[in-house]
Amino acid sequence: MQKRKLIEVALPLEAINRESAREKAIRHGHPSTIHLWWARRPLAAARAVLFAQLVDDPSSRPDKFPTDAEQRAERERLHRIIERLVVWENTRDDQLLREARQAILDSTDGNPPPVLDPFAGGGTIPVEAQRLGLEAHASDLNPVAVLINKALIEIPSAFRNQAPVHPGAAEAEIRTWRGAEGLAADIRAYGEWMHGEVQKLVGHMFPVVGGKPGVAWIWARTIACPNPACGIEMPLVRSWWLAKKKGKETFVVPSIVPDATHPSGHRVEFAIGHDKAYAPDSGRDGTVERTGAKCLSCQTSVPFDYIRETSREIGLGQQLMAVVGEGNRKRNYFAPDPIQVSAAAVPAPDDLPAGELTDWPGRINVYRYGLTKVVDLFTNRQLSVLVAYSDLAEQVRKRVLEDGGSAEYAAAVATYLGMVPSGIANLSSTITSWREQAESPRTTFARQALPMVWDFVESHGIEKAGGVVDRIAHAVAALPLGTGEARQLDAADSVSSGYLISTDPPYYDNIDYSGLSDYFYVWLRRSIRHLHPDLLATMLVPKAEELVANPYRHGGKDKAKAFFEAGFKDVFAQARAVARPDFPITVYYAFKQSETDAGGEASSWLGNPARGNDPEWLGDHIDLASAN
């Protein structure tokens, strides 16, 4: 008799949704901090879904639970396991995990199937498969996604319980190294060495501010005013505000001053203001408006069409507006001075990675402003930091070998540290902006896009790198270890018989995964191509077969829609054909509209086409909270 699984009957959705939403704020030790990926599913949701996908509902076991009351009691017990399982703090609770794994073994005759995610992306489902003691298989067409999955489910398991080889890390404490803790210690130790080397190479480019290392430099893009009677270099500024916390209000104060060196005879100068009587208000906060920008000097309105055309043909300038320094439990703000301005005026480093961005308005808006290459999205000082860290990945590999590590282990440590430029690039680019409430920069991918940013933040890239290394090391130390593999394959080619399928496919045209991941790919390729030559062989991320409805790639919306739907059906027709009849398929898919039935509004139903529930559906689905 075919057994119904728990997911087909009932789930404690409130607990799953609550913990999935809470997970957004968790960073310390979270796998997502190894490398950014877009629209990751919550770990809590994947953990719960996989468990319920494998475990029998008690109604399918009348031999053990013959009455309704006994079945209800057992179902409640399984729900209590899920409710504990989804809590982040319990992810390393060995007793709880043994209890969950035993429930899975009991429902699978001691032989649970391997789990396959053919759209593995950021690796949420494969990681949680391993946490539940399952064999994990991840595939994706995108090489950045594959590398992330290798870093999550392949590499750490190869060095289980191994002590670090770095002399400082190994001697720091006498202990038993559990799981990937030794690998994490080496990542941290060799990362500190990298930090010191980069400081020697480019540290002079970041002068101190108020006697302490600078936190950030805030720049305005500029354009020459098109008014012939003016011609001043006008700043393009979203907001003058630097800090809005009560009692700490701080803002940029622009003024027009004479300057005989400029063709217009004038220039904009910036000071720092604190007097609330002169604070910007909603009517005069910044120079960029809904339809364009306004010149501070002559009040001429400049439309975005003109700004885009000028930016494409001759480029935009940039002017330092403010410098942020670290104070005593607060930020200190300084007006620009010649030392800070000249320190930033460095040439671009040699041997920059090649890489063209793709044009997709609403997704990659910078392209319309002439910023068509990945390296166009960084200042020369930022590029210097990225190149310095990128160059040191190979040196890390050699040092690990010299310290007694195997060739495989040296490649592993260098792989994680080769991801550091990705972390720096997300924290410091010319499309990061300042958050005046938090008094800190947004990340490059605060949105799942590359938007144009007018006043941008140049963070201290070297200081940021220390945090990147630390987050990678913490996450690696906390990873579950088990059997797993990550392969670069088209989803339809990866689906084959014998697997339990659970996946989170692309969402039509929501995210341009390949176009956005080029931003990281060019740095990964520069850092560690020699360690992953097949995976990082192409100049850019493959795009033609990517299952995304990109109208700019497929010749319009109709053709993009047809491409997406045909590919989607191919994958899930194959999945349906090879699906195991004893387990449901689970597919995560986010949508805004609600389904309704005769009784009114209803949540998403759970069905399984492989088991004959509905011939029109391609897979099961469950509406759970998103961790975007």
XYZ file of C-alpha atoms in Angstrom:
628
model
C 0.000 0.000 0.000
C 1.266 3.471 -0.931
C 1.928 5.476 2.196
C 0.915 9.100 2.525
C 3.661 11.346 3.809
C 3.275 13.911 6.544
C 3.557 16.790 4.067
C 0.468 15.491 2.275
C -1.669 15.708 5.387
C -0.631 18.487 7.755
C 2.285 20.709 8.756
C 2.846 23.160 11.629
C 2.961 26.066 9.174
C 2.814 28.775 11.810
C 6.061 27.616 13.417
C 7.748 27.079 10.041
C 6.743 30.525 8.796
C 7.764 32.214 12.032
C 11.249 30.706 12.049
C 11.651 31.236 8.298
C 10.921 34.941 8.724
C 13.180 35.185 11.780
C 16.038 33.652 9.835
C 16.382 36.819 7.747
C 18.151 38.502 10.659
C 20.565 35.636 11.383
C 24.083 36.039 10.041
C 26.520 34.535 12.547
C 27.344 31.056 11.254
C 24.621 31.070 8.594
C 25.644 29.277 5.354
C 24.492 32.268 3.286
C 27.448 34.287 4.623
C 29.942 32.147 2.712
C 28.832 33.737 -0.562
C 25.831 35.797 -1.581
C 23.064 34.245 -3.667
C 19.705 35.733 -4.553
C 16.303 34.606 -3.243
C 17.585 31.795 -1.055
C 14.879 29.713 0.544
C 14.934 29.689 4.349
C 16.914 26.839 5.863
C 14.088 26.285 8.336
C 11.536 25.733 5.567
C 13.786 23.321 3.658
C 14.506 21.362 6.821
C 10.821 21.023 7.635
C 9.749 20.179 4.091
C 12.386 17.485 3.605
C 11.508 15.892 6.928
C 7.785 15.897 6.145
C 8.419 14.726 2.584
C 10.099 11.579 3.899
C 8.243 10.765 7.088
C 5.025 8.757 6.920
C 1.822 10.308 8.145
C 0.546 8.110 10.991
C -2.646 7.416 9.043
C -0.489 5.359 6.668
C 0.623 3.121 9.536
C -2.553 1.505 10.886
C -0.427 -1.421 12.052
C 1.299 0.875 14.562
C -1.422 3.505 15.075
C -4.759 1.745 14.603
C -7.050 4.435 16.079
C -7.663 8.050 15.160
C -6.546 9.119 18.612
C -3.242 7.267 18.288
C -2.662 8.683 14.839
C -3.407 12.198 16.057
C -1.024 11.788 18.989
C 1.781 10.546 16.736
C 1.170 13.356 14.240
C 1.414 15.873 17.054
C 4.691 14.274 18.160
C 6.103 14.612 14.640
C 4.905 18.203 14.502
C 6.706 18.913 17.775
C 9.896 17.559 16.210
C 9.434 19.953 13.278
C 8.699 22.866 15.589
C 11.991 22.263 17.383
C 13.837 21.399 14.184
C 13.104 24.722 12.483
C 14.609 26.826 15.294
C 18.021 28.152 14.213
C 19.613 27.641 17.612
C 18.799 23.901 17.378
C 20.670 23.291 14.119
C 23.578 21.721 16.012
C 21.484 19.896 18.593
C 22.775 16.370 18.053
C 20.054 14.714 20.117
C 17.285 16.466 18.157
C 18.921 15.649 14.823
C 19.249 11.993 15.832
C 15.554 11.971 16.697
C 14.644 13.505 13.313
C 16.932 11.146 11.414
C 15.485 8.153 13.215
C 11.970 9.191 12.195
C 13.155 9.339 8.587
C 14.812 5.917 8.855
C 11.671 4.428 10.374
C 9.634 5.632 7.387
C 12.124 4.515 4.731
C 12.973 1.030 5.990
C 16.383 2.318 7.031
C 17.285 3.308 3.473
C 16.315 6.920 2.739
C 16.697 8.046 -0.872
C 19.349 10.547 -2.002
C 18.019 14.093 -2.387
C 18.398 16.036 -5.637
C 17.892 19.755 -6.158
C 18.255 20.413 -9.926
C 18.051 24.212 -9.389
C 20.387 24.274 -6.409
C 21.204 28.006 -6.442
C 22.396 29.050 -2.993
C 22.373 25.488 -1.665
C 19.646 25.676 0.980
C 18.019 22.332 0.147
C 21.266 20.298 -0.244
C 22.621 21.697 3.050
C 19.460 20.765 4.914
C 19.447 17.320 3.299
C 22.880 16.721 4.792
C 21.756 18.075 8.153
C 19.045 15.408 8.181
C 21.585 12.691 7.392
C 20.644 12.382 3.723
C 22.877 12.064 0.674
C 22.726 15.455 -1.091
C 23.021 16.116 -4.819
C 23.050 19.675 -6.148
C 23.111 20.783 -9.755
C 22.888 24.138 -11.435
C 23.868 25.600 -14.784
C 25.376 28.671 -13.129
C 29.043 28.128 -12.129
C 28.792 30.567 -9.209
C 25.924 28.522 -7.770
C 27.853 25.290 -8.300
C 30.910 26.706 -6.536
C 28.728 27.811 -3.609
C 27.272 24.316 -3.360
C 30.721 22.738 -3.487
C 31.745 25.021 -0.621
C 28.675 23.934 1.335
C 28.270 20.195 0.759
C 31.417 18.823 -0.886
C 34.580 20.459 0.382
C 34.043 20.504 4.186
C 33.120 16.819 4.399
C 36.436 15.823 2.858
C 38.264 17.226 5.899
C 36.005 16.118 8.728
C 37.567 16.363 12.202
C 40.901 17.487 10.736
C 43.145 19.794 12.760
C 44.349 23.044 11.160
C 47.809 23.154 9.609
C 48.597 26.834 10.125
C 51.154 26.903 12.978
C 49.377 29.733 14.766
C 45.934 28.152 14.493
C 47.068 24.656 15.454
C 48.990 25.885 18.521
C 46.408 28.417 19.674
C 44.529 25.772 21.659
C 44.929 22.101 22.352
C 41.586 20.554 21.525
C 39.660 18.038 19.509
C 38.585 19.540 16.219
C 34.977 18.724 15.434
C 33.485 18.628 11.952
C 34.914 21.435 9.805
C 36.225 23.501 12.729
C 39.854 22.852 11.763
C 39.221 23.968 8.187
C 37.482 27.076 9.523
C 40.443 27.855 11.786
C 42.795 27.718 8.806
C 40.481 29.931 6.747
C 40.633 32.487 9.543
C 44.397 32.185 10.069
C 45.416 32.416 6.418
C 42.799 35.124 5.944
C 44.557 37.186 8.611
C 47.802 36.715 6.707
C 46.098 37.940 3.522
C 44.767 40.956 5.410
C 48.278 41.909 6.508
C 49.692 41.529 3.007
C 46.961 43.672 1.451
C 47.509 46.314 4.131
C 51.168 46.499 3.057
C 50.235 46.755 -0.622
C 47.389 49.265 -0.622
C 46.818 50.360 2.972
C 48.306 53.779 2.236
C 45.359 54.524 -0.043
C 43.075 54.784 3.013
C 44.365 57.574 5.282
C 43.204 57.841 8.874
C 40.280 60.081 9.740
C 40.368 61.867 13.061
C 43.237 59.662 14.179
C 41.415 56.395 13.390
C 40.898 54.274 10.263
C 38.211 55.700 8.030
C 34.861 53.941 7.846
C 33.558 55.301 4.546
C 33.965 57.985 1.933
C 30.718 59.375 0.508
C 30.851 60.574 -3.073
C 28.440 62.356 -5.388
C 28.431 61.660 -9.097
C 28.640 64.891 -11.058
C 27.715 66.264 -14.462
C 28.389 69.625 -16.086
C 25.302 71.825 -15.946
C 23.966 72.122 -19.530
C 22.979 75.773 -18.997
C 25.582 77.741 -21.057
C 25.432 80.591 -18.560
C 26.337 78.254 -15.704
C 28.335 75.134 -16.622
C 29.163 74.313 -13.012
C 29.995 70.709 -12.132
C 26.686 69.870 -10.500
C 26.435 67.046 -7.921
C 23.809 64.346 -8.380
C 22.627 63.627 -4.848
C 19.708 61.560 -3.578
C 19.895 62.911 -0.020
C 22.059 65.273 2.002
C 21.385 63.379 5.222
C 24.202 61.465 6.945
C 22.557 60.668 10.299
C 18.960 61.028 11.425
C 19.082 59.602 14.945
C 17.646 62.001 17.482
C 20.366 64.174 18.959
C 22.894 63.065 16.315
C 21.371 64.737 13.253
C 24.101 65.294 10.654
C 23.919 66.359 7.033
C 25.970 67.654 4.131
C 25.769 71.404 3.521
C 26.566 72.385 -0.104
C 27.588 75.876 -1.107
C 28.732 77.630 -4.294
C 32.229 79.129 -4.069
C 34.469 80.890 -6.623
C 37.020 78.696 -8.402
C 39.161 80.208 -11.115
C 40.462 76.773 -12.139
C 37.028 75.656 -13.344
C 35.681 76.868 -16.690
C 32.491 78.046 -15.000
C 34.441 80.094 -12.446
C 32.611 78.351 -9.603
C 32.384 74.997 -7.881
C 30.311 73.260 -5.247
C 31.901 72.897 -1.830
C 30.664 70.626 0.952
C 30.607 71.158 4.710
C 29.086 69.153 7.593
C 26.050 70.535 9.386
C 24.371 69.659 12.679
C 22.031 72.577 13.353
C 18.509 71.261 12.836
C 17.367 74.720 11.807
C 19.285 74.234 8.545
C 18.578 70.521 8.068
C 17.314 69.331 4.687
C 13.592 68.812 4.413
C 11.499 66.786 2.006
C 11.280 69.728 -0.366
C 15.024 70.277 -0.744
C 16.712 67.005 0.192
C 19.242 66.280 -2.559
C 19.367 67.339 -6.187
C 17.944 64.253 -7.907
C 14.195 64.367 -8.455
C 11.657 62.027 -10.057
C 12.328 63.260 -13.575
C 15.968 64.284 -13.357
C 18.264 66.548 -11.374
C 18.419 70.240 -10.515
C 21.513 72.433 -10.632
C 22.399 73.898 -7.245
C 23.791 77.053 -8.836
C 21.260 78.115 -11.491
C 18.318 75.796 -10.643
C 18.221 74.409 -14.189
C 16.327 71.114 -14.406
C 18.308 68.380 -16.154
C 16.291 65.365 -17.393
C 17.490 61.798 -16.970
C 17.702 61.375 -20.740
C 20.405 64.042 -20.826
C 22.225 62.494 -17.851
C 22.152 59.041 -19.466
C 23.370 60.348 -22.811
C 26.187 62.327 -21.203
C 27.153 59.412 -18.998
C 27.358 57.063 -22.001
C 29.327 59.471 -24.190
C 31.798 61.108 -21.799
C 31.084 59.593 -18.408
C 30.111 61.132 -15.097
C 32.506 62.760 -12.668
C 32.596 62.263 -8.924
C 33.237 64.560 -5.973
C 33.920 63.682 -2.349
C 31.104 64.983 -0.126
C 31.943 63.615 3.324
C 34.275 61.262 5.175
C 32.998 58.981 7.927
C 35.249 58.113 10.833
C 34.899 55.879 13.861
C 34.215 57.733 17.109
C 33.551 56.699 20.696
C 30.480 54.491 20.142
C 29.355 56.768 17.337
C 30.198 57.927 13.824
C 32.158 61.099 13.244
C 31.665 63.055 10.017
C 34.250 65.243 8.338
C 34.218 67.590 5.374
C 36.554 66.598 2.509
C 40.148 67.793 2.737
C 43.022 67.659 0.210
C 44.608 64.641 1.911
C 41.458 62.534 1.584
C 40.829 63.673 -1.990
C 44.387 62.988 -3.179
C 44.509 59.595 -1.432
C 41.615 58.439 -3.563
C 43.167 59.662 -6.806
C 45.011 56.440 -7.629
C 45.405 54.801 -11.045
C 43.488 51.662 -11.891
C 45.514 48.499 -11.281
C 46.749 46.383 -14.154
C 45.278 43.037 -15.181
C 41.669 43.808 -14.414
C 39.155 41.051 -15.196
C 37.177 41.396 -18.418
C 33.449 41.103 -18.194
C 30.530 42.835 -19.908
C 27.316 43.442 -18.032
C 23.999 42.647 -19.690
C 21.298 45.191 -20.446
C 17.999 44.617 -18.665
C 16.155 47.748 -17.446
C 14.787 47.238 -13.971
C 17.418 44.575 -13.301
C 20.729 46.054 -14.492
C 19.998 49.774 -14.867
C 23.639 50.860 -14.743
C 24.076 49.641 -18.315
C 21.922 52.518 -19.617
C 24.371 54.966 -18.059
C 27.404 53.612 -19.890
C 28.571 51.408 -17.020
C 28.758 48.341 -19.216
C 31.651 46.418 -17.626
C 31.837 44.875 -14.177
C 34.933 46.919 -13.353
C 33.012 50.120 -14.177
C 31.134 49.643 -10.913
C 34.193 50.291 -8.720
C 36.510 53.172 -7.950
C 40.195 52.668 -8.695
C 40.834 52.378 -4.978
C 38.209 49.634 -4.659
C 39.682 47.843 -7.663
C 43.120 47.971 -6.035
C 41.809 46.164 -2.967
C 39.956 43.555 -5.020
C 42.987 42.824 -7.189
C 45.259 42.568 -4.141
C 43.046 39.967 -2.442
C 42.445 38.160 -5.713
C 46.181 37.841 -6.347
C 46.809 36.326 -2.920
C 44.582 33.260 -3.296
C 47.359 31.341 -5.046
C 49.858 32.447 -2.403
C 47.543 31.036 0.256
C 47.528 27.678 -1.525
C 51.330 27.598 -1.566
C 51.594 28.546 2.112
C 49.190 25.788 3.144
C 51.338 23.287 1.238
C 54.476 24.627 2.927
C 52.808 24.226 6.323
C 52.147 20.551 5.663
C 48.680 20.554 4.139
C 47.849 18.207 1.283
C 47.282 19.517 -2.231
C 43.523 18.956 -1.844
C 43.436 20.741 1.497
C 45.478 23.680 0.201
C 43.028 24.037 -2.698
C 40.112 23.966 -0.258
C 41.461 26.767 1.950
C 42.378 28.821 -1.111
C 38.880 28.295 -2.556
C 37.173 29.843 0.465
C 39.640 32.724 0.615
C 39.278 33.153 -3.144
C 35.663 34.061 -2.379
C 36.720 37.032 -0.242
C 36.725 39.439 -3.229
C 33.057 38.534 -3.768
C 32.264 39.567 -0.216
C 34.223 42.808 -0.559
C 32.514 43.577 -3.876
C 29.107 43.232 -2.251
C 30.107 45.613 0.537
C 32.021 48.213 -1.427
C 31.180 49.406 -4.925
C 29.908 52.564 -6.582
C 26.346 51.352 -6.221
C 26.353 51.040 -2.437
C 24.485 53.872 -0.737
C 24.410 55.339 2.773
C 21.705 54.449 5.300
C 21.219 57.588 7.354
C 19.145 55.837 10.026
C 21.636 53.010 10.604
C 24.688 55.179 9.743
C 26.157 52.413 7.641
C 26.372 51.470 3.959
C 23.850 49.322 2.171
C 25.257 46.362 0.307
C 25.575 46.321 -3.465
C 22.771 43.769 -3.622
C 20.435 45.380 -1.127
C 18.090 44.734 -4.051
C 18.276 41.808 -6.449
C 19.469 44.172 -9.153
C 22.255 46.557 -10.170
C 20.523 49.955 -9.958
C 22.078 53.326 -10.672
C 23.125 55.072 -7.446
C 23.893 58.792 -7.409
C 25.657 59.466 -4.110
C 27.601 56.320 -3.292
C 29.660 55.001 -0.419
C 33.241 53.848 -0.751
C 33.840 51.638 2.270
C 37.262 50.797 3.674
C 37.691 47.636 1.624
C 40.574 46.241 3.677
C 38.692 46.619 6.943
C 35.570 45.073 5.382
C 37.593 42.059 4.238
C 38.346 41.064 7.821
C 34.631 40.702 8.484
C 34.159 38.725 5.266
C 36.808 36.183 6.270
C 35.389 35.862 9.760
C 31.857 35.232 8.461
C 33.084 32.576 6.015
C 35.022 30.812 8.785
C 32.073 30.853 11.203
C 29.729 29.477 8.559
C 32.117 26.682 7.523
C 32.603 25.632 11.158
C 28.831 25.269 11.601
C 28.072 23.324 8.407
C 26.578 19.842 8.647
C 28.863 17.265 7.062
C 27.796 14.315 4.995
C 27.839 12.743 1.568
C 27.197 15.180 -1.250
C 28.178 16.417 -4.671
C 27.589 19.555 -6.737
C 27.641 19.418 -10.553
C 27.259 21.946 -13.337
C 24.346 20.598 -15.338
C 21.215 21.808 -17.037
C 18.267 20.972 -14.774
C 16.624 18.627 -17.299
C 19.883 16.677 -17.686
C 20.373 16.329 -13.934
C 16.966 14.769 -13.213
C 17.156 10.995 -13.217
C 15.576 8.076 -11.415
C 16.250 7.116 -7.831
C 16.267 10.586 -6.293
C 13.905 12.343 -3.955
C 13.383 15.666 -5.752
C 13.010 18.913 -3.840
C 13.734 22.171 -5.608
C 13.265 25.919 -5.771
C 13.164 26.821 -9.497
C 13.713 30.275 -11.039
C 10.767 32.662 -10.749
C 9.987 33.569 -14.342
C 11.645 37.002 -14.844
C 12.093 38.079 -11.217
C 15.872 37.693 -11.053
C 18.527 37.773 -13.767
C 20.715 35.193 -12.020
C 23.369 34.854 -14.723
C 23.594 38.581 -15.436
C 23.929 39.471 -11.771
C 26.330 36.652 -10.935
C 28.792 37.901 -13.577
C 29.493 40.605 -10.997
C 31.078 37.944 -8.764
C 32.131 35.456 -11.424
C 34.845 37.668 -12.935
C 36.565 37.952 -9.533
C 36.165 34.264 -8.706
C 37.628 33.388 -12.083
C 40.572 35.702 -11.518
C 41.208 34.318 -8.015
C 40.705 30.560 -8.279
C 40.280 29.546 -11.908
C 43.435 27.462 -11.576
C 41.725 25.464 -8.798
C 38.445 24.944 -10.700
C 39.447 25.137 -14.376
C 36.401 23.361 -15.782
C 33.871 25.217 -13.670
C 35.401 28.648 -14.329
C 36.400 28.061 -17.947
C 34.054 30.490 -19.736
C 34.674 34.232 -19.760
C 31.243 34.877 -18.257
C 28.395 32.871 -16.765
C 26.493 30.826 -19.412
C 23.220 32.530 -20.306
C 21.574 31.059 -23.405
C 20.025 28.044 -21.652
C 19.304 29.713 -18.319
C 15.653 29.196 -17.391
C 14.769 32.880 -16.950
C 12.249 34.827 -19.046
C 14.594 37.617 -20.116
C 12.920 39.609 -22.932
C 16.259 41.217 -23.871
C 17.870 37.820 -24.389
C 15.014 36.045 -26.163
C 13.656 38.730 -28.471
C 10.718 40.150 -26.544
C 8.270 39.212 -23.812
C 6.293 36.664 -25.816
C 9.356 34.703 -26.893
C 10.827 34.930 -23.388
C 7.583 33.587 -21.931
C 7.484 30.729 -24.435
C 11.138 29.865 -23.719
C 10.602 29.824 -19.973
C 7.410 27.802 -20.032
C 8.768 25.244 -22.491
C 11.921 24.759 -20.430
C 9.973 24.605 -17.197
C 7.671 21.927 -18.598
C 10.606 19.930 -19.961
C 12.294 19.807 -16.552
C 9.210 18.811 -14.635
C 7.926 16.407 -17.266
C 11.245 14.625 -16.858
C 10.954 14.870 -13.080
C 7.456 13.425 -13.214
C 8.549 10.583 -15.467
C 11.334 9.448 -13.131
C 9.794 10.430 -9.775
C 9.674 7.743 -7.143
C 6.049 6.768 -6.545
C 6.709 6.271 -2.824
C 7.694 9.922 -2.213
C 6.171 13.237 -3.303
C 8.121 15.878 -5.227
C 8.306 19.269 -3.521
C 8.629 22.497 -5.473
C 8.897 25.910 -3.845
C 7.238 28.655 -5.806
C 6.415 32.139 -4.597
C 3.371 33.983 -5.857
C 1.196 36.837 -4.602
C -2.331 35.752 -5.507
C -4.337 33.488 -3.244
C -6.104 30.353 -4.353
C -9.773 30.024 -3.483
C -12.176 27.145 -3.185
C -15.906 26.804 -2.588
C -15.406 27.786 1.027
C -13.472 30.950 0.232
C -9.749 31.654 0.481
C -7.474 28.653 0.874
C -3.754 28.054 1.188
C -1.745 26.209 -1.453
C -2.710 22.569 -1.819
C -0.239 19.761 -1.618
C -0.450 17.172 -4.361
C 1.801 14.799 -6.208
C 1.420 14.267 -9.963
C 3.614 11.205 -9.839
C 0.995 9.703 -7.551
C -1.938 10.633 -9.803
C -3.461 13.481 -7.787
C -3.662 15.996 -10.632
C -2.441 15.432 -14.207
C -2.183 19.187 -14.872
C 0.302 19.985 -12.108
C 4.016 19.564 -12.570
C 4.902 19.127 -8.931
C 3.892 19.638 -5.352
C 4.171 23.094 -3.915
C 3.984 24.705 -0.537
C 3.520 28.377 0.286
C 6.043 29.197 3.000
C 7.610 32.424 4.201
C 10.420 33.739 2.043
C 13.870 34.684 3.350
C 14.599 37.168 0.537
